[in-house]
Short mmCIF file of C-alpha atoms and ligand atoms in Angstrom, two decimals:
data_model
loop_
_atom_site.label_atom_id
_atom_site.label_comp_id
_atom_site.label_asym_id
_atom_site.label_seq_id
_atom_site.Cartn_x
_atom_site.Cartn_y
_atom_site.Cartn_z
CA MET A 276 -7.03 -4.39 -16.57
CA ILE A 277 -3.98 -2.11 -16.77
CA ASP A 278 -0.60 -3.70 -17.41
CA TYR A 279 1.51 -0.57 -17.49
CA GLU A 280 1.55 1.52 -14.33
CA GLU A 281 2.11 4.73 -16.25
CA MET A 282 -1.17 4.22 -18.15
CA ARG A 283 -2.94 5.24 -14.93
CA ASP A 284 -1.86 8.83 -15.66
CA PRO A 285 -3.97 10.27 -18.51
CA GLN A 286 -1.07 12.52 -19.51
CA LYS A 287 1.13 9.49 -20.12
CA ARG A 288 -1.32 7.62 -22.32
CA PRO A 289 -1.15 7.97 -26.11
CA ARG A 290 -2.21 11.53 -26.85
CA TYR A 291 -4.97 10.58 -29.29
CA THR A 292 -6.87 8.53 -26.72
CA GLY A 293 -9.43 9.30 -24.05
CA LEU A 294 -11.85 12.16 -23.55
CA ALA A 295 -10.44 15.56 -24.47
CA THR A 296 -9.89 17.63 -21.35
CA PHE A 297 -7.64 20.71 -21.53
CA MET A 298 -4.06 19.38 -21.95
CA ARG A 299 -5.24 15.92 -20.84
CA SER A 300 -5.48 17.23 -17.30
CA ARG A 301 -7.66 15.63 -14.68
CA TRP A 302 -11.37 16.34 -15.09
CA ALA A 303 -12.62 17.69 -11.76
CA GLU A 304 -16.31 17.59 -10.99
CA SER A 305 -15.67 19.10 -7.57
CA LEU A 306 -13.78 22.35 -7.02
CA GLU A 307 -11.87 20.90 -4.07
CA GLY A 308 -8.15 20.18 -4.26
CA VAL A 309 -7.46 22.32 -7.34
CA ASP A 310 -4.86 25.12 -7.53
CA ILE A 311 -5.31 26.16 -11.15
CA GLY A 312 -8.61 25.45 -12.89
CA LEU A 313 -8.82 25.27 -16.67
CA VAL A 314 -12.22 26.61 -17.71
CA GLY A 315 -14.15 26.87 -20.96
CA VAL A 316 -16.50 29.79 -21.54
CA PRO A 317 -18.54 28.78 -24.60
CA PHE A 318 -20.22 32.14 -25.10
CA ASP A 319 -20.00 34.59 -28.01
CA GLY A 320 -23.04 36.77 -27.46
CA GLY A 321 -20.87 39.90 -27.35
CA VAL A 322 -19.48 39.56 -30.89
CA THR A 323 -20.03 42.50 -33.23
CA ASN A 324 -19.07 40.75 -36.46
CA ARG A 325 -18.11 37.14 -37.26
CA PRO A 326 -19.28 34.73 -34.54
CA GLY A 327 -18.15 31.23 -33.62
CA ALA A 328 -16.01 31.64 -30.49
CA ARG A 329 -18.62 29.68 -28.54
CA HIS A 330 -17.14 26.60 -30.22
CA ALA A 331 -13.59 27.31 -29.03
CA PRO A 332 -13.45 25.48 -25.69
CA ARG A 333 -14.32 22.16 -27.29
CA GLU A 334 -11.89 22.64 -30.18
CA VAL A 335 -9.03 23.88 -28.00
CA ARG A 336 -9.58 20.96 -25.62
CA ASN A 337 -9.19 18.65 -28.62
CA TYR A 338 -6.00 20.26 -29.95
CA SER A 339 -4.56 20.68 -26.46
CA SER A 340 -4.29 16.92 -26.17
CA LEU A 341 -1.06 17.40 -28.17
CA ILE A 342 0.50 19.39 -25.32
CA ARG A 343 3.20 17.71 -23.24
CA GLY A 344 4.15 18.46 -19.66
CA VAL A 345 7.51 20.30 -19.72
CA ASN A 346 8.25 23.71 -21.24
CA GLN A 347 11.30 23.20 -23.43
CA ALA A 348 12.49 26.80 -23.12
CA THR A 349 11.91 27.50 -19.43
CA ARG A 350 11.90 23.92 -18.04
CA VAL A 351 8.73 24.76 -16.13
CA ALA A 352 6.56 21.67 -15.53
CA PRO A 353 3.22 23.17 -14.48
CA PHE A 354 1.51 19.88 -13.68
CA GLU A 355 4.34 19.05 -11.25
CA LEU A 356 4.23 22.48 -9.58
CA CYS A 357 0.48 22.71 -9.01
CA ARG A 358 -2.71 20.72 -8.91
CA VAL A 359 -4.10 21.55 -12.34
CA ALA A 360 -7.53 20.31 -13.40
CA ASP A 361 -10.12 20.89 -16.10
CA ILE A 362 -13.07 22.20 -14.10
CA GLY A 363 -15.43 22.25 -17.06
CA ASP A 364 -17.36 25.08 -18.64
CA ALA A 365 -18.91 28.20 -17.17
CA TRP A 366 -22.52 27.35 -17.98
CA VAL A 367 -24.71 30.05 -19.38
CA GLU A 368 -28.36 29.14 -19.10
CA ARG A 369 -29.63 32.27 -20.87
CA PRO A 370 -27.02 32.75 -23.61
CA TYR A 371 -29.08 35.16 -25.71
CA ALA A 372 -29.29 37.90 -23.09
CA LEU A 373 -25.84 39.50 -22.94
CA GLU A 374 -25.95 41.18 -19.55
CA THR A 375 -27.60 38.35 -17.63
CA ALA A 376 -25.27 35.87 -19.36
CA HIS A 377 -22.37 37.92 -17.99
CA ASP A 378 -23.99 37.75 -14.54
CA GLU A 379 -24.08 33.95 -14.80
CA ILE A 380 -20.42 33.82 -15.85
CA GLU A 381 -19.44 36.08 -12.94
CA ALA A 382 -21.38 33.86 -10.50
CA PHE A 383 -19.50 30.79 -11.76
CA TYR A 384 -16.13 32.50 -11.29
CA ARG A 385 -17.09 33.66 -7.79
CA ARG A 386 -17.55 29.99 -6.87
CA VAL A 387 -14.18 29.15 -8.44
CA LEU A 388 -12.46 31.96 -6.51
CA ALA A 389 -14.20 30.96 -3.26
CA ALA A 390 -12.63 27.50 -3.68
CA GLY A 391 -9.18 29.12 -3.83
CA ILE A 392 -8.71 28.30 -7.51
CA TRP A 393 -6.83 30.52 -9.96
CA PRO A 394 -8.73 30.30 -13.29
CA LEU A 395 -7.18 29.98 -16.76
CA SER A 396 -10.03 30.34 -19.22
CA VAL A 397 -10.68 29.75 -22.90
CA GLY A 398 -13.50 31.90 -24.32
CA GLY A 399 -15.66 32.79 -25.82
CA ASP A 400 -15.53 36.26 -27.24
CA HIS A 401 -13.63 39.01 -25.43
CA SER A 402 -16.74 40.27 -23.66
CA VAL A 403 -16.30 37.40 -21.17
CA SER A 404 -13.20 39.03 -19.66
CA LEU A 405 -15.42 41.59 -17.93
CA PRO A 406 -17.53 39.16 -15.85
CA ILE A 407 -14.38 37.14 -15.07
CA LEU A 408 -12.69 40.34 -13.84
CA ARG A 409 -15.75 41.24 -11.77
CA ALA A 410 -15.08 38.03 -9.83
CA VAL A 411 -11.27 37.90 -9.72
CA ALA A 412 -10.80 41.64 -9.07
CA ALA A 413 -13.65 41.95 -6.58
CA GLU A 414 -11.27 42.57 -3.69
CA ARG A 415 -8.80 44.96 -5.36
CA PRO A 416 -7.96 46.32 -8.81
CA LEU A 417 -5.53 44.20 -10.83
CA GLY A 418 -2.71 45.02 -13.21
CA LEU A 419 -3.28 43.95 -16.82
CA ILE A 420 -1.25 42.46 -19.65
CA HIS A 421 -3.53 42.54 -22.68
CA ILE A 422 -2.29 41.13 -25.97
CA ASP A 423 -4.67 41.92 -28.83
CA ALA A 424 -4.95 43.65 -32.21
CA HIS A 425 -7.54 45.92 -30.55
CA CYS A 426 -7.55 47.90 -27.30
CA ASP A 427 -11.15 46.86 -26.57
CA THR A 428 -11.71 50.12 -24.76
CA GLY A 429 -14.47 51.27 -27.10
CA ASP A 430 -17.78 52.67 -25.96
CA ASP A 431 -21.41 51.91 -26.67
CA TYR A 432 -21.94 50.17 -30.00
CA MET A 433 -25.41 49.81 -31.47
CA GLY A 434 -26.96 50.11 -28.06
CA SER A 435 -24.65 47.78 -26.19
CA ARG A 436 -22.09 48.76 -23.57
CA TYR A 437 -20.84 45.21 -23.00
CA HIS A 438 -19.89 43.95 -26.48
CA HIS A 439 -16.43 42.43 -27.12
CA GLY A 440 -14.88 45.76 -28.12
CA ALA A 441 -15.37 47.40 -24.71
CA PRO A 442 -14.55 45.07 -21.79
CA PHE A 443 -11.40 46.89 -20.65
CA ARG A 444 -13.07 50.30 -20.68
CA ARG A 445 -15.86 48.94 -18.49
CA ALA A 446 -13.32 47.16 -16.25
CA VAL A 447 -11.41 50.41 -15.64
CA GLU A 448 -14.67 52.31 -15.02
CA GLU A 449 -15.79 49.65 -12.54
CA GLY A 450 -12.50 49.87 -10.64
CA LEU A 451 -11.43 46.32 -11.56
CA LEU A 452 -8.16 47.35 -13.23
CA ASP A 453 -5.45 49.82 -12.28
CA PRO A 454 -4.89 51.60 -15.62
CA GLY A 455 -1.45 52.75 -14.46
CA ARG A 456 -0.48 49.06 -14.25
CA ALA A 457 -2.05 48.11 -17.59
CA ILE A 458 -0.34 47.44 -20.93
CA GLN A 459 -1.94 46.61 -24.28
CA ILE A 460 0.32 45.02 -26.92
CA GLY A 461 -0.10 44.34 -30.64
CA ILE A 462 -2.64 47.05 -31.45
CA ARG A 463 -3.27 47.66 -35.18
CA GLY A 464 -5.87 47.73 -37.95
CA GLN A 465 -7.93 50.49 -39.46
CA LEU A 466 -10.01 52.68 -37.21
CA THR A 467 -13.64 53.70 -37.46
CA ASP A 468 -12.60 56.95 -35.78
CA PRO A 469 -9.08 58.38 -35.27
CA ASP A 470 -9.78 58.58 -31.52
CA LEU A 471 -11.13 55.01 -31.26
CA TRP A 472 -8.67 54.07 -28.48
CA LYS A 473 -8.67 57.48 -26.79
CA PHE A 474 -9.94 55.94 -23.55
CA SER A 475 -6.81 53.81 -23.15
CA HIS A 476 -4.55 56.83 -23.54
CA ASP A 477 -6.67 59.12 -21.34
CA ALA A 478 -6.83 56.47 -18.61
CA GLY A 479 -3.03 56.13 -18.61
CA MET A 480 -2.79 52.62 -20.02
CA ARG A 481 0.45 51.83 -21.90
CA VAL A 482 -0.45 51.10 -25.54
CA VAL A 483 2.16 49.29 -27.65
CA TYR A 484 1.05 49.56 -31.27
CA MET A 485 2.27 46.91 -33.66
CA GLU A 486 4.84 49.25 -35.25
CA GLU A 487 6.51 49.77 -31.87
CA PHE A 488 6.33 46.05 -31.10
CA TYR A 489 8.04 45.31 -34.41
CA ARG A 490 10.85 47.75 -33.62
CA MET A 491 11.39 46.59 -30.03
CA GLY A 492 10.83 42.85 -30.50
CA ALA A 493 9.03 40.36 -28.28
CA VAL A 494 11.67 40.14 -25.55
CA GLU A 495 11.87 43.89 -25.07
CA ALA A 496 8.06 44.19 -25.17
CA ALA A 497 7.89 41.67 -22.33
CA ARG A 498 10.41 43.74 -20.39
CA GLU A 499 8.22 46.80 -20.91
CA ALA A 500 5.18 44.85 -19.69
CA LYS A 501 7.04 43.88 -16.52
CA ARG A 502 8.05 47.50 -15.95
CA VAL A 503 4.47 48.76 -16.36
CA VAL A 504 2.72 46.04 -14.35
CA GLY A 505 5.36 45.72 -11.65
CA GLU A 506 4.61 44.16 -8.27
CA GLY A 507 1.18 42.91 -7.32
CA PRO A 508 -1.52 40.70 -8.79
CA ALA A 509 -2.29 40.98 -12.48
CA TYR A 510 -4.63 39.57 -15.11
CA LEU A 511 -3.36 38.29 -18.47
CA SER A 512 -5.74 38.43 -21.41
CA PHE A 513 -4.69 37.03 -24.78
CA ASP A 514 -6.90 37.69 -27.81
CA ILE A 515 -5.92 35.23 -30.55
CA ASP A 516 -6.42 38.00 -33.15
CA SER A 517 -3.14 39.51 -31.87
CA LEU A 518 -1.53 36.81 -34.02
CA ASP A 519 -1.26 37.45 -37.74
CA PRO A 520 -4.12 35.78 -39.66
CA ALA A 521 -1.45 33.59 -41.31
CA PHE A 522 -1.00 32.00 -37.88
CA ALA A 523 -4.56 32.36 -36.61
CA PRO A 524 -7.15 32.63 -39.38
CA GLY A 525 -9.88 31.25 -37.14
CA THR A 526 -11.02 34.40 -35.43
CA GLY A 527 -13.82 36.91 -35.82
CA THR A 528 -11.88 40.13 -36.39
CA PRO A 529 -8.62 39.24 -38.19
CA GLU A 530 -6.06 42.03 -38.71
CA VAL A 531 -3.04 41.56 -40.97
CA GLY A 532 0.45 42.56 -39.83
CA GLY A 533 0.36 40.75 -36.51
CA LEU A 534 2.50 38.62 -34.21
CA THR A 535 3.93 35.30 -35.25
CA THR A 536 3.25 32.34 -33.00
CA LEU A 537 6.93 32.36 -32.00
CA GLU A 538 6.79 36.06 -31.05
CA ALA A 539 3.77 35.32 -28.88
CA GLN A 540 5.62 32.47 -27.16
CA LEU A 541 8.68 34.66 -26.54
CA LEU A 542 6.50 37.50 -25.28
CA LEU A 543 4.67 35.24 -22.83
CA ARG A 544 7.87 33.58 -21.59
CA GLY A 545 9.28 37.05 -20.95
CA LEU A 546 6.50 37.69 -18.42
CA ARG A 547 7.93 35.21 -15.91
CA GLY A 548 8.06 36.74 -12.46
CA LEU A 549 4.80 38.68 -12.76
CA GLU A 550 2.07 37.69 -10.31
CA ILE A 551 -0.48 36.49 -12.85
CA VAL A 552 -3.41 35.24 -10.77
CA ALA A 553 -5.88 34.64 -13.60
CA ALA A 554 -5.82 34.63 -17.39
CA ASP A 555 -7.92 34.09 -20.46
CA LEU A 556 -7.42 33.22 -24.11
CA VAL A 557 -10.30 34.42 -26.25
CA GLU A 558 -11.73 34.90 -29.75
CA VAL A 559 -10.77 31.56 -31.31
CA SER A 560 -13.53 30.89 -33.85
CA PRO A 561 -13.31 27.28 -35.13
CA PRO A 562 -15.81 27.79 -38.02
CA PHE A 563 -13.29 30.22 -39.60
CA ASP A 564 -10.24 28.07 -38.82
CA GLN A 565 -8.16 26.23 -41.45
CA GLY A 566 -6.94 22.76 -40.58
CA GLY A 567 -6.89 23.58 -36.89
CA ILE A 568 -4.03 26.12 -37.14
CA THR A 569 -5.71 28.53 -34.76
CA ALA A 570 -6.82 25.95 -32.21
CA LEU A 571 -3.30 24.47 -32.18
CA ALA A 572 -1.74 27.90 -31.63
CA ALA A 573 -4.27 28.60 -28.88
CA ALA A 574 -3.50 25.32 -27.11
CA ASN A 575 0.24 26.04 -27.15
CA LEU A 576 -0.19 29.62 -25.94
CA MET A 577 -2.52 28.38 -23.22
CA PHE A 578 0.30 26.10 -22.07
CA GLU A 579 2.68 29.10 -21.86
CA MET A 580 0.04 30.94 -19.81
CA LEU A 581 -0.36 27.94 -17.52
CA CYS A 582 3.41 27.87 -16.93
CA LEU A 583 3.31 31.55 -15.89
CA MET A 584 0.42 31.00 -13.52
CA ALA A 585 1.94 27.85 -12.00
CA GLU A 586 5.19 29.66 -11.19
CA ALA A 587 3.26 32.62 -9.74
CA ARG A 588 1.08 30.32 -7.68
CA ILE A 589 3.98 28.57 -5.97
CA ALA A 590 5.83 31.87 -5.49
CA GLY A 591 2.85 33.33 -3.60
MN1 MN B 794 -10.14 41.55 -28.01
MN1 MN B 795 -9.03 41.69 -30.99
#
């Protein structure tokens, strides 16, 4: 028995109630009638150091119940613009075999794409971006906005080519990304080798190291991203370790001297107008989190990413 009509809408009920879907969106068991699908990828088999990102989708779903429907800064109301639903997790039935796990993730995303859905994903470690890109960039290479402390264009590491430090190298090699339309922002931390990110530079990707970001500021960095990526479809990948560990301690490879949460919000809002057809937010590791700081930041940044995708979806 429901007395209040508005209680029929899960997003209007008290935010602490009900089952935790991403941003209290509708839980969709079928892929029909969905424009933007919110997806969890509970997989961290590509991590080279501290694990735990497999627990992120559940934790971000929980914290994302705090998210409301209207973006205060841009006035975008993504749930009004598009049919947004939580379409569950990309199941991995063989999670301890990295390459076949990636094949399973790719197969899931191919079904999502075939249903006409634009996916916004929560990993998982950063290795999951590669199988997602294999599905979403199958038809043509995409532009890339990649926000991270690391370029993730490394090479083989201890016998693996597909660990979380290499997805964007593999994606360029496989023709999934147009490196001339790719920008990487927030790069910092000590190197194992002075030429660690040589691939990014050789391929022609625009690399904005943290020192340059600090000088230019978030708004100007967004302008640079729009200049580099330009017209055409693009993928947005946000590694939570781009944030300073003060704002996101719950991650596997923390690097001091990073973005504030506010800078990340301003940076993302500055990307309005880009044709972002798919996105992911990765590397949240709840076992290393403190009081949910990281999961809360992730949920809020996911909302900013959803706003970008919703505007792009109705523009196209
Ligand atoms: Mn990364
Ligand atoms: Mn990183």
